[in-house]
């Protein structure tokens, strides 16, 4: 027998070279906050600049964006800045062009559903920001239209990719918590009113007539976070408040803030037959000053352990490390409760969550595998927002119906 282990590798033939599959992506709304920073720069251009994504069979998937928006001058500037060849203010023309396979949408929420309808009708694969529509009926209709047209869909579920939430997922899967009892989420920060300091969010966020409001903005996130980590959301009770009724817009003009800037929600979750029901409380607020380690934190209590996770960090307390406080208002308590928690080590390299999800979606698209974060999942998020608003209006707990495709 001849030992071939030291023999030189056979010269690569042209046939053995991995195939390259270039995917054209219509990026609509790239001049916006999310469209530019997270989707164009941090995701698609980052994937382009690293030479694409390699599939297990050696195929290289590369991306080619076309920038779409209302102002051709703005698009031309962005295209030149980032070395992008294609841009247009004519969405219909881009949709009619078979070079572009995926339609990606980062428009203001109000403009989304009409654009998605056109893209579905054109047979494009869809990738979109949340919320997918302004009403649950419309969001479900879009999911049905896409299913009927046989187009694949993906909806941004970025919070699931946060390092802190990935660590939480691992804790849950390891059985660390025992039976999970409750989740307390605290999200928010102070958004300036816009008069003496410019606001750090767009003014449409504070006008209900323009698709604004923190419930429509955040409840779609809470829905996929809760259902993917803990269980389906069964009911919601929410209190929506507009704490600051007047704000100042991008031009320094005062306007009436008609949408809520804070929401205090209680959600009942179906934790499954083994775990049983879980109660989640999540405060979402643009009118709170941060006294936490991170802008979002979830505190999870289980029979065997608890965890507090943020965007990045995660700390745990096992039942064996749990102190036994005794309530005594007459004595100052000098126990250092913070010291009872252990920070989890960072054992993984996490990349930007938007990019991670884009990569997974592109791989699923090329390989034709099912993709669970689709327009139906997006519709469940819109339903939770709608039910939250209904609960607040009517002052009662609202049960969520199950959405299914026709
Ligand atoms: N996943 C997340 O964490 C996250 C965070 C913030 C916002 N969002 C979502 O992303 C979307 C965009 O939010 P943003 O903060 O980037 O807003 P933005 O105002 O910064 O950008 C909106 C974009 O839509 C375009 N646009 C505005 N009005 C339009 C119209 N009538 N027709 C067509 N285009 C129009 C603007 O030119 C801009 O490109 C929203 O749906 C929002 O809910 C998601």
CSV table of C-alpha atoms and ligand atoms in Angstrom, one decimal:
chain,number,residue,atom,x,y,z
A,1,UNK,CA,0.0,0.0,0.0
A,2,UNK,CA,1.4,3.4,-0.9
A,3,UNK,CA,1.2,6.2,1.7
A,4,UNK,CA,-0.4,9.1,-0.2
A,5,UNK,CA,-0.8,11.4,2.8
A,6,UNK,CA,2.3,13.4,1.9
A,7,UNK,CA,1.6,13.5,-1.8
A,8,UNK,CA,0.8,16.9,-3.3
A,9,UNK,CA,-2.9,17.6,-3.6
A,10,UNK,CA,-4.2,17.3,-7.2
A,11,UNK,CA,-4.3,20.6,-9.0
A,12,UNK,CA,-7.7,22.2,-8.8
A,13,UNK,CA,-9.6,21.9,-12.1
A,14,UNK,CA,-12.0,24.6,-13.1
A,15,UNK,CA,-14.9,22.2,-12.4
A,16,UNK,CA,-13.8,21.7,-8.8
A,17,UNK,CA,-14.0,25.4,-8.1
A,18,UNK,CA,-16.9,26.3,-5.9
A,19,UNK,CA,-19.8,27.8,-7.8
A,20,UNK,CA,-20.7,31.4,-7.0
A,21,UNK,CA,-24.4,32.3,-6.7
A,22,UNK,CA,-25.0,36.0,-6.8
A,23,UNK,CA,-28.3,37.2,-5.3
A,24,UNK,CA,-29.7,40.6,-6.3
A,25,UNK,CA,-31.5,42.4,-3.5
A,26,UNK,CA,-33.8,45.3,-3.8
A,27,UNK,CA,-33.2,47.4,-0.7
A,28,UNK,CA,-36.2,49.8,-0.2
A,29,UNK,CA,-35.8,52.5,2.4
A,30,UNK,CA,-32.0,52.5,2.7
A,31,UNK,CA,-31.9,56.1,3.6
A,32,UNK,CA,-33.6,55.4,6.9
A,33,UNK,CA,-32.1,54.6,10.3
A,34,UNK,CA,-32.6,50.9,10.1
A,35,UNK,CA,-32.2,50.5,6.4
A,36,UNK,CA,-28.9,52.3,6.2
A,37,UNK,CA,-27.1,51.3,9.4
A,38,UNK,CA,-28.3,47.8,10.2
A,39,UNK,CA,-29.4,46.4,6.8
A,40,UNK,CA,-27.2,48.1,4.3
A,41,UNK,CA,-23.9,48.8,6.1
A,42,UNK,CA,-23.8,46.2,8.9
A,43,UNK,CA,-25.5,43.4,7.0
A,44,UNK,CA,-25.5,43.4,3.2
A,45,UNK,CA,-22.3,45.4,2.6
A,46,UNK,CA,-20.5,43.5,5.3
A,47,UNK,CA,-21.5,40.2,3.6
A,48,UNK,CA,-20.5,41.6,0.2
A,49,UNK,CA,-17.1,42.9,1.5
A,50,UNK,CA,-16.2,39.5,3.1
A,51,UNK,CA,-16.9,37.9,-0.3
A,52,UNK,CA,-20.2,36.4,0.5
A,53,UNK,CA,-21.2,33.3,2.5
A,54,UNK,CA,-19.8,29.8,2.0
A,55,UNK,CA,-22.3,26.9,2.0
A,56,UNK,CA,-21.3,23.5,3.2
A,57,UNK,CA,-21.0,22.2,-0.5
A,58,UNK,CA,-18.5,25.0,-1.2
A,59,UNK,CA,-21.0,27.2,-3.1
A,60,UNK,CA,-20.3,30.9,-2.4
A,61,UNK,CA,-23.4,33.1,-2.0
A,62,UNK,CA,-22.7,36.7,-2.8
A,63,UNK,CA,-25.0,39.7,-2.7
A,64,UNK,CA,-25.6,42.6,-5.0
A,65,UNK,CA,-27.9,45.4,-3.7
A,66,UNK,CA,-29.9,47.9,-5.7
A,67,UNK,CA,-30.8,50.9,-3.6
A,68,UNK,CA,-34.4,52.1,-3.8
A,69,UNK,CA,-36.1,55.1,-2.3
A,70,UNK,CA,-37.9,58.3,-3.1
A,71,UNK,CA,-34.9,60.6,-3.6
A,72,UNK,CA,-32.6,59.7,-6.4
A,73,UNK,CA,-30.0,62.3,-5.3
A,74,UNK,CA,-29.8,60.7,-1.9
A,75,UNK,CA,-29.5,57.2,-3.3
A,76,UNK,CA,-26.8,58.4,-5.8
A,77,UNK,CA,-24.8,59.7,-2.8
A,78,UNK,CA,-25.1,56.5,-0.8
A,79,UNK,CA,-24.3,54.4,-3.9
A,80,UNK,CA,-21.1,56.4,-4.6
A,81,UNK,CA,-20.1,56.3,-1.0
A,82,UNK,CA,-20.3,52.5,-0.8
A,83,UNK,CA,-19.3,51.5,-4.3
A,84,UNK,CA,-22.8,50.3,-5.3
A,85,UNK,CA,-23.6,50.3,-9.0
A,86,UNK,CA,-27.4,50.2,-9.0
A,87,UNK,CA,-30.0,52.6,-7.5
A,88,UNK,CA,-33.4,53.8,-8.6
A,89,UNK,CA,-36.4,55.8,-7.4
A,90,UNK,CA,-38.6,53.5,-9.6
A,91,UNK,CA,-39.6,50.6,-7.4
A,92,UNK,CA,-41.9,49.1,-10.1
A,93,UNK,CA,-39.0,48.9,-12.6
A,94,UNK,CA,-36.8,47.2,-10.0
A,95,UNK,CA,-39.6,44.7,-9.2
A,96,UNK,CA,-40.1,44.0,-12.9
A,97,UNK,CA,-36.3,43.2,-13.4
A,98,UNK,CA,-35.5,39.5,-12.9
A,99,UNK,CA,-31.9,40.3,-11.8
A,100,UNK,CA,-33.4,41.2,-8.4
A,101,UNK,CA,-34.6,38.1,-6.6
A,102,UNK,CA,-35.3,39.5,-3.1
A,103,UNK,CA,-37.3,42.5,-2.1
A,104,UNK,CA,-36.2,43.9,1.3
A,105,UNK,CA,-38.3,46.5,3.0
A,106,UNK,CA,-37.2,49.1,5.7
A,107,UNK,CA,-39.8,51.7,5.0
A,108,UNK,CA,-41.8,53.5,7.6
A,109,UNK,CA,-44.4,51.1,8.9
A,110,UNK,CA,-47.2,52.9,7.1
A,111,UNK,CA,-45.7,52.5,3.7
A,112,UNK,CA,-44.8,48.9,4.1
A,113,UNK,CA,-47.9,46.8,3.2
A,114,UNK,CA,-48.5,48.4,-0.2
A,115,UNK,CA,-44.9,47.9,-1.2
A,116,UNK,CA,-45.0,44.2,0.1
A,117,UNK,CA,-48.1,43.6,-1.9
A,118,UNK,CA,-46.4,44.8,-5.1
A,119,UNK,CA,-43.3,42.7,-4.4
A,120,UNK,CA,-45.4,39.5,-3.7
A,121,UNK,CA,-47.3,40.1,-6.9
A,122,UNK,CA,-44.0,40.4,-8.7
A,123,UNK,CA,-43.0,37.0,-7.3
A,124,UNK,CA,-40.1,38.3,-5.3
A,125,UNK,CA,-38.8,36.7,-2.2
A,126,UNK,CA,-39.6,39.0,0.7
A,127,UNK,CA,-37.4,40.1,3.6
A,128,UNK,CA,-38.9,42.9,5.8
A,129,UNK,CA,-38.6,44.9,8.9
A,130,UNK,CA,-41.4,44.6,11.5
A,131,UNK,CA,-44.2,45.4,12.0
A,132,UNK,CA,-45.2,43.8,8.8
A,133,UNK,CA,-48.5,45.8,8.6
A,134,UNK,CA,-50.6,48.2,10.6
A,135,UNK,CA,-53.3,45.7,11.4
A,136,UNK,CA,-53.3,42.0,12.2
A,137,UNK,CA,-55.9,41.4,9.4
A,138,UNK,CA,-53.6,43.0,6.9
A,139,UNK,CA,-50.5,41.2,8.2
A,140,UNK,CA,-52.3,37.9,7.9
A,141,UNK,CA,-53.5,38.8,4.5
A,142,UNK,CA,-49.9,39.5,3.4
A,143,UNK,CA,-48.8,36.1,4.8
A,144,UNK,CA,-51.6,34.4,2.9
A,145,UNK,CA,-50.8,36.3,-0.4
A,146,UNK,CA,-47.2,35.2,-0.1
A,147,UNK,CA,-48.1,31.6,0.6
A,148,UNK,CA,-50.5,31.6,-2.3
A,149,UNK,CA,-47.9,33.0,-4.6
A,150,UNK,CA,-45.3,30.5,-3.3
A,151,UNK,CA,-42.8,33.2,-2.3
A,152,UNK,CA,-40.5,32.7,0.6
A,153,UNK,CA,-40.7,35.3,3.3
A,154,UNK,CA,-38.5,36.5,6.2
A,155,UNK,CA,-39.2,39.1,8.9
A,156,UNK,CA,-36.6,40.7,11.1
A,157,UNK,CA,-36.4,39.0,14.5
A,158,UNK,CA,-33.2,40.7,15.5
A,159,UNK,CA,-33.6,40.6,19.3
A,160,UNK,CA,-33.3,36.8,19.3
A,161,UNK,CA,-29.8,37.2,18.1
A,162,UNK,CA,-28.6,39.5,20.9
A,163,UNK,CA,-25.8,37.8,22.7
A,164,UNK,CA,-27.6,38.2,26.1
A,165,UNK,CA,-30.7,36.4,24.7
A,166,UNK,CA,-28.6,33.7,23.0
A,167,UNK,CA,-27.1,33.1,26.5
A,168,UNK,CA,-30.6,33.0,27.9
A,169,UNK,CA,-31.6,30.4,25.3
A,170,UNK,CA,-28.7,28.2,26.2
A,171,UNK,CA,-29.7,28.5,29.9
A,172,UNK,CA,-33.3,27.5,29.1
A,173,UNK,CA,-32.2,24.6,27.0
A,174,UNK,CA,-29.8,23.3,29.6
A,175,UNK,CA,-32.6,23.1,32.1
A,176,UNK,CA,-30.9,25.6,34.4
A,177,UNK,CA,-34.2,27.2,35.6
A,178,UNK,CA,-36.1,24.2,36.6
A,179,UNK,CA,-39.7,25.2,36.1
A,180,UNK,CA,-39.8,28.8,34.7
A,181,UNK,CA,-42.2,30.9,36.7
A,182,UNK,CA,-42.0,34.5,35.4
A,183,UNK,CA,-40.2,36.9,33.2
A,184,UNK,CA,-39.8,40.6,33.9
A,185,UNK,CA,-38.6,42.8,31.0
A,186,UNK,CA,-37.5,46.4,31.3
A,187,UNK,CA,-36.9,48.2,28.0
A,188,UNK,CA,-36.4,51.8,27.4
A,189,UNK,CA,-34.5,55.0,27.8
A,190,UNK,CA,-35.2,58.7,27.7
A,191,UNK,CA,-36.0,60.1,24.2
A,192,UNK,CA,-35.5,63.8,24.2
A,193,UNK,CA,-38.5,65.9,23.5
A,194,UNK,CA,-36.8,67.7,20.7
A,195,UNK,CA,-36.9,71.3,21.9
A,196,UNK,CA,-33.8,71.8,24.1
A,197,UNK,CA,-32.0,68.8,22.7
A,198,UNK,CA,-32.9,67.1,19.4
A,199,UNK,CA,-34.8,63.8,19.7
A,200,UNK,CA,-32.8,60.7,19.0
A,201,UNK,CA,-35.8,58.9,17.3
A,202,UNK,CA,-37.8,60.0,14.3
A,203,UNK,CA,-40.9,62.1,15.1
A,204,UNK,CA,-43.3,59.7,13.3
A,205,UNK,CA,-42.7,57.3,16.2
A,206,UNK,CA,-44.8,59.6,18.3
A,207,UNK,CA,-47.8,60.2,15.9
A,208,UNK,CA,-50.4,57.4,15.8
A,209,UNK,CA,-51.6,58.7,12.4
A,210,UNK,CA,-48.1,58.1,11.0
A,211,UNK,CA,-47.8,54.5,12.3
A,212,UNK,CA,-46.1,55.5,15.5
A,213,UNK,CA,-46.4,54.3,19.1
A,214,UNK,CA,-44.2,52.1,21.3
A,215,UNK,CA,-46.7,49.2,21.3
A,216,UNK,CA,-46.7,48.9,17.6
A,217,UNK,CA,-42.9,49.3,17.7
A,218,UNK,CA,-42.0,46.9,20.5
A,219,UNK,CA,-44.8,44.3,21.0
A,220,UNK,CA,-43.9,42.6,17.7
A,221,UNK,CA,-40.4,42.1,19.2
A,222,UNK,CA,-41.8,40.9,22.5
A,223,UNK,CA,-44.0,38.4,20.7
A,224,UNK,CA,-41.2,36.6,18.9
A,225,UNK,CA,-38.9,36.8,21.9
A,226,UNK,CA,-41.5,35.3,24.2
A,227,UNK,CA,-42.8,32.6,21.9
A,228,UNK,CA,-39.4,31.5,20.8
A,229,UNK,CA,-37.8,31.4,24.3
A,230,UNK,CA,-40.7,30.6,26.7
A,231,UNK,CA,-44.0,29.8,24.9
A,232,UNK,CA,-46.9,31.1,22.9
A,233,UNK,CA,-48.5,34.4,24.2
A,234,UNK,CA,-52.0,33.5,25.3
A,235,UNK,CA,-53.3,36.8,26.7
A,236,UNK,CA,-52.2,40.4,27.1
A,237,UNK,CA,-53.1,43.2,29.5
A,238,UNK,CA,-51.5,46.5,28.7
A,239,UNK,CA,-51.6,50.0,29.8
A,240,UNK,CA,-50.5,52.5,27.1
A,241,UNK,CA,-49.6,56.0,28.3
A,242,UNK,CA,-48.6,59.2,26.5
A,243,UNK,CA,-46.6,60.8,29.2
A,244,UNK,CA,-45.3,63.6,27.0
A,245,UNK,CA,-48.0,65.1,24.9
A,246,UNK,CA,-46.0,67.6,22.9
A,247,UNK,CA,-42.7,67.0,21.2
A,248,UNK,CA,-40.6,68.8,18.6
A,249,UNK,CA,-39.9,67.4,15.2
A,250,UNK,CA,-36.9,67.2,12.9
A,251,UNK,CA,-37.5,70.9,11.8
A,252,UNK,CA,-37.8,72.1,15.4
A,253,UNK,CA,-41.6,72.5,15.1
A,254,UNK,CA,-43.8,71.4,18.0
A,255,UNK,CA,-46.3,68.7,17.3
A,256,UNK,CA,-48.9,66.8,19.3
A,257,UNK,CA,-47.6,63.3,20.3
A,258,UNK,CA,-50.7,61.3,19.6
A,259,UNK,CA,-49.1,57.9,20.2
A,260,UNK,CA,-48.2,56.3,23.5
A,261,UNK,CA,-44.6,56.7,24.6
A,262,UNK,CA,-44.8,54.0,27.3
A,263,UNK,CA,-46.6,50.6,27.6
A,264,UNK,CA,-46.8,48.5,30.7
A,265,UNK,CA,-47.7,45.0,29.7
A,266,UNK,CA,-48.6,41.6,31.4
A,267,UNK,CA,-48.5,38.6,29.2
A,268,UNK,CA,-49.6,35.0,30.0
A,269,UNK,CA,-47.6,32.4,28.2
A,270,UNK,CA,-48.2,28.7,27.5
A,271,UNK,CA,-45.0,27.2,28.8
A,272,UNK,CA,-45.9,23.7,27.5
A,273,UNK,CA,-47.1,20.6,29.4
A,274,UNK,CA,-43.9,20.2,31.4
A,275,UNK,CA,-43.4,23.8,32.5
A,276,UNK,CA,-46.9,25.1,32.8
A,277,UNK,CA,-48.0,28.7,32.5
A,278,UNK,CA,-45.5,31.5,32.7
A,279,UNK,CA,-46.2,35.2,33.5
A,280,UNK,CA,-44.2,37.8,31.7
A,281,UNK,CA,-44.3,41.5,32.5
A,282,UNK,CA,-42.6,43.9,30.2
A,283,UNK,CA,-42.3,47.7,30.5
A,284,UNK,CA,-41.5,49.5,27.3
A,285,UNK,CA,-40.8,53.2,27.6
A,286,UNK,CA,-39.2,56.1,25.8
A,287,UNK,CA,-39.8,58.1,29.0
A,288,UNK,CA,-37.6,56.4,31.5
A,289,UNK,CA,-34.1,57.2,32.7
A,290,UNK,CA,-31.9,54.2,32.7
A,291,UNK,CA,-30.8,52.7,36.0
A,292,UNK,CA,-29.9,49.2,34.7
A,293,UNK,CA,-26.8,47.8,33.1
A,294,UNK,CA,-28.3,47.8,29.6
A,295,UNK,CA,-31.2,49.3,27.6
A,296,UNK,CA,-33.1,46.1,27.7
A,297,UNK,CA,-33.0,43.5,30.5
A,298,UNK,CA,-35.0,40.4,31.2
A,299,UNK,CA,-35.1,38.9,34.6
A,300,UNK,CA,-36.2,35.2,34.6
A,301,UNK,CA,-37.1,33.3,37.8
A,302,UNK,CA,-37.3,29.6,37.9
A,303,UNK,CA,-37.6,27.0,40.7
A,304,UNK,CA,-33.9,26.1,40.4
A,305,UNK,CA,-32.3,29.3,39.3
A,306,UNK,CA,-32.8,32.9,38.0
A,307,UNK,CA,-31.0,34.9,35.4
A,308,UNK,CA,-30.8,38.6,34.4
A,309,UNK,CA,-29.9,39.1,30.8
A,310,UNK,CA,-29.4,42.2,28.7
A,311,UNK,CA,-28.2,42.9,25.2
A,312,UNK,CA,-24.8,41.4,25.9
A,313,UNK,CA,-24.5,40.4,29.6
A,314,UNK,CA,-26.1,37.5,31.5
A,315,UNK,CA,-25.8,36.8,35.1
A,316,UNK,CA,-27.2,33.9,37.1
A,317,UNK,CA,-28.1,32.8,40.6
A,318,UNK,CA,-28.6,29.2,41.3
A,319,UNK,CA,-30.9,27.9,44.1
A,320,UNK,CA,-27.8,26.9,46.1
A,321,UNK,CA,-26.5,30.5,45.9
A,322,UNK,CA,-29.8,32.1,46.9
A,323,UNK,CA,-29.7,34.2,50.1
A,324,UNK,CA,-32.5,34.0,52.6
A,325,UNK,CA,-33.5,37.6,53.3
A,326,UNK,CA,-35.9,38.4,56.2
A,327,UNK,CA,-38.0,41.5,55.8
A,328,UNK,CA,-37.2,43.9,58.6
A,329,UNK,CA,-37.9,47.6,58.0
A,330,UNK,CA,-36.3,48.6,61.3
A,331,UNK,CA,-32.8,47.5,60.2
A,332,UNK,CA,-30.7,48.7,57.3
A,333,UNK,CA,-29.9,45.7,55.1
A,334,UNK,CA,-26.2,45.6,54.4
A,335,UNK,CA,-26.3,42.3,52.3
A,336,UNK,CA,-24.8,42.8,48.9
A,337,UNK,CA,-27.5,41.3,46.7
A,338,UNK,CA,-25.5,42.0,43.5
A,339,UNK,CA,-22.7,39.8,44.8
A,340,UNK,CA,-25.0,36.8,44.8
A,341,UNK,CA,-25.0,36.8,41.0
A,342,UNK,CA,-22.4,35.2,38.7
A,343,UNK,CA,-21.7,36.6,35.3
A,344,UNK,CA,-21.7,34.1,32.5
A,345,UNK,CA,-18.5,33.7,30.5
A,346,UNK,CA,-18.5,34.7,26.8
A,347,UNK,CA,-17.9,31.3,25.2
A,348,UNK,CA,-19.1,32.3,21.7
A,349,UNK,CA,-18.3,34.9,19.1
A,350,UNK,CA,-21.5,36.8,18.4
A,351,UNK,CA,-21.8,38.9,15.2
A,352,UNK,CA,-24.3,41.7,14.5
A,353,UNK,CA,-27.8,40.1,14.9
A,354,UNK,CA,-29.2,41.7,11.8
A,355,UNK,CA,-26.4,40.3,9.7
A,356,UNK,CA,-26.6,36.9,11.4
A,357,UNK,CA,-30.3,36.7,10.5
A,358,UNK,CA,-29.7,37.9,6.9
A,359,UNK,CA,-27.1,35.2,6.5
A,360,UNK,CA,-29.4,32.5,7.8
A,361,UNK,CA,-32.2,33.8,5.5
A,362,UNK,CA,-30.0,33.9,2.4
A,363,UNK,CA,-28.8,30.3,3.1
A,364,UNK,CA,-32.3,29.1,3.7
A,365,UNK,CA,-33.3,30.8,0.4
A,366,UNK,CA,-30.6,29.3,-1.7
A,367,UNK,CA,-31.0,25.8,-0.1
A,368,UNK,CA,-34.8,26.0,-0.2
A,369,UNK,CA,-35.2,25.0,3.4
A,370,UNK,CA,-38.2,26.1,5.5
A,371,UNK,CA,-37.8,29.5,7.3
A,372,UNK,CA,-39.8,29.9,10.5
A,373,UNK,CA,-39.4,33.7,11.0
A,374,UNK,CA,-41.8,34.4,8.2
A,375,UNK,CA,-44.8,36.7,7.5
A,376,UNK,CA,-47.0,34.5,9.6
A,377,UNK,CA,-44.7,34.9,12.6
A,378,UNK,CA,-44.7,38.7,11.7
A,379,UNK,CA,-48.5,38.7,11.7
A,380,UNK,CA,-48.5,37.2,15.2
A,381,UNK,CA,-46.4,40.1,16.3
A,382,UNK,CA,-48.8,42.6,14.8
A,383,UNK,CA,-51.7,40.8,16.5
A,384,UNK,CA,-50.0,41.2,19.9
A,385,UNK,CA,-49.6,44.9,19.3
A,386,UNK,CA,-53.2,45.2,18.2
A,387,UNK,CA,-54.4,43.2,21.2
A,388,UNK,CA,-52.2,45.3,23.5
A,389,UNK,CA,-53.8,48.5,22.2
A,390,UNK,CA,-57.3,47.0,22.5
A,391,UNK,CA,-56.5,45.9,26.1
A,392,UNK,CA,-55.4,49.4,27.0
A,393,UNK,CA,-58.4,51.1,25.4
A,394,UNK,CA,-60.9,48.8,27.0
A,395,UNK,CA,-59.1,48.3,30.3
A,396,UNK,CA,-59.3,44.5,30.2
A,397,UNK,CA,-57.2,41.4,29.5
A,398,UNK,CA,-57.4,40.3,25.8
A,399,UNK,CA,-57.0,36.7,24.7
A,400,UNK,CA,-55.0,36.2,21.5
A,401,UNK,CA,-56.5,34.1,18.7
A,402,UNK,CA,-54.4,31.6,16.8
A,403,UNK,CA,-53.5,32.8,13.3
A,404,UNK,CA,-53.3,30.2,10.6
A,405,UNK,CA,-52.8,30.4,6.8
A,406,UNK,CA,-55.9,29.8,4.6
B,1,LIG,N1,-35.8,45.8,14.2
B,1,LIG,C1,-35.6,46.8,14.9
B,1,LIG,O1,-35.0,46.8,16.0
B,1,LIG,C2,-36.2,48.1,14.5
B,1,LIG,C3,-35.8,49.3,15.1
B,1,LIG,C4,-36.3,50.5,14.7
B,1,LIG,C5,-37.2,50.6,13.7
B,1,LIG,N2,-37.6,49.4,13.1
B,1,LIG,C6,-38.6,49.4,12.0
B,1,LIG,O2,-37.9,49.8,10.8
B,1,LIG,C7,-38.8,50.6,10.0
B,1,LIG,C8,-38.1,51.9,9.6
B,1,LIG,O3,-37.8,52.6,10.9
B,1,LIG,P1,-36.7,53.7,11.0
B,1,LIG,O4,-36.5,54.0,12.4
B,1,LIG,O5,-35.5,53.3,10.1
B,1,LIG,O6,-37.4,55.0,10.3
B,1,LIG,P2,-36.8,56.2,9.4
B,1,LIG,O7,-37.8,57.2,9.5
B,1,LIG,O8,-35.4,56.4,9.9
B,1,LIG,O9,-36.7,55.6,7.9
B,1,LIG,C9,-37.8,55.3,7.2
B,1,LIG,C10,-37.5,55.1,5.7
B,1,LIG,O10,-38.8,55.1,5.0
B,1,LIG,C11,-38.8,56.1,4.0
B,1,LIG,N3,-40.1,56.7,3.9
B,1,LIG,C12,-40.7,57.5,4.8
B,1,LIG,N4,-42.0,57.8,4.4
B,1,LIG,C13,-42.2,57.0,3.2
B,1,LIG,C14,-43.3,56.9,2.4
B,1,LIG,N5,-44.5,57.5,2.6
B,1,LIG,N6,-43.2,56.1,1.3
B,1,LIG,C15,-42.0,55.5,1.0
B,1,LIG,N7,-40.9,55.6,1.9
B,1,LIG,C16,-41.0,56.3,2.9
B,1,LIG,C17,-37.8,57.1,4.4
B,1,LIG,O11,-37.3,57.9,3.3
B,1,LIG,C18,-36.7,56.3,5.1
B,1,LIG,O12,-35.9,55.7,4.1
B,1,LIG,C19,-40.1,50.8,10.8
B,1,LIG,O13,-41.1,49.9,10.3
B,1,LIG,C20,-39.7,50.4,12.2
B,1,LIG,O14,-40.8,49.8,12.9
B,1,LIG,C21,-37.1,48.2,13.5
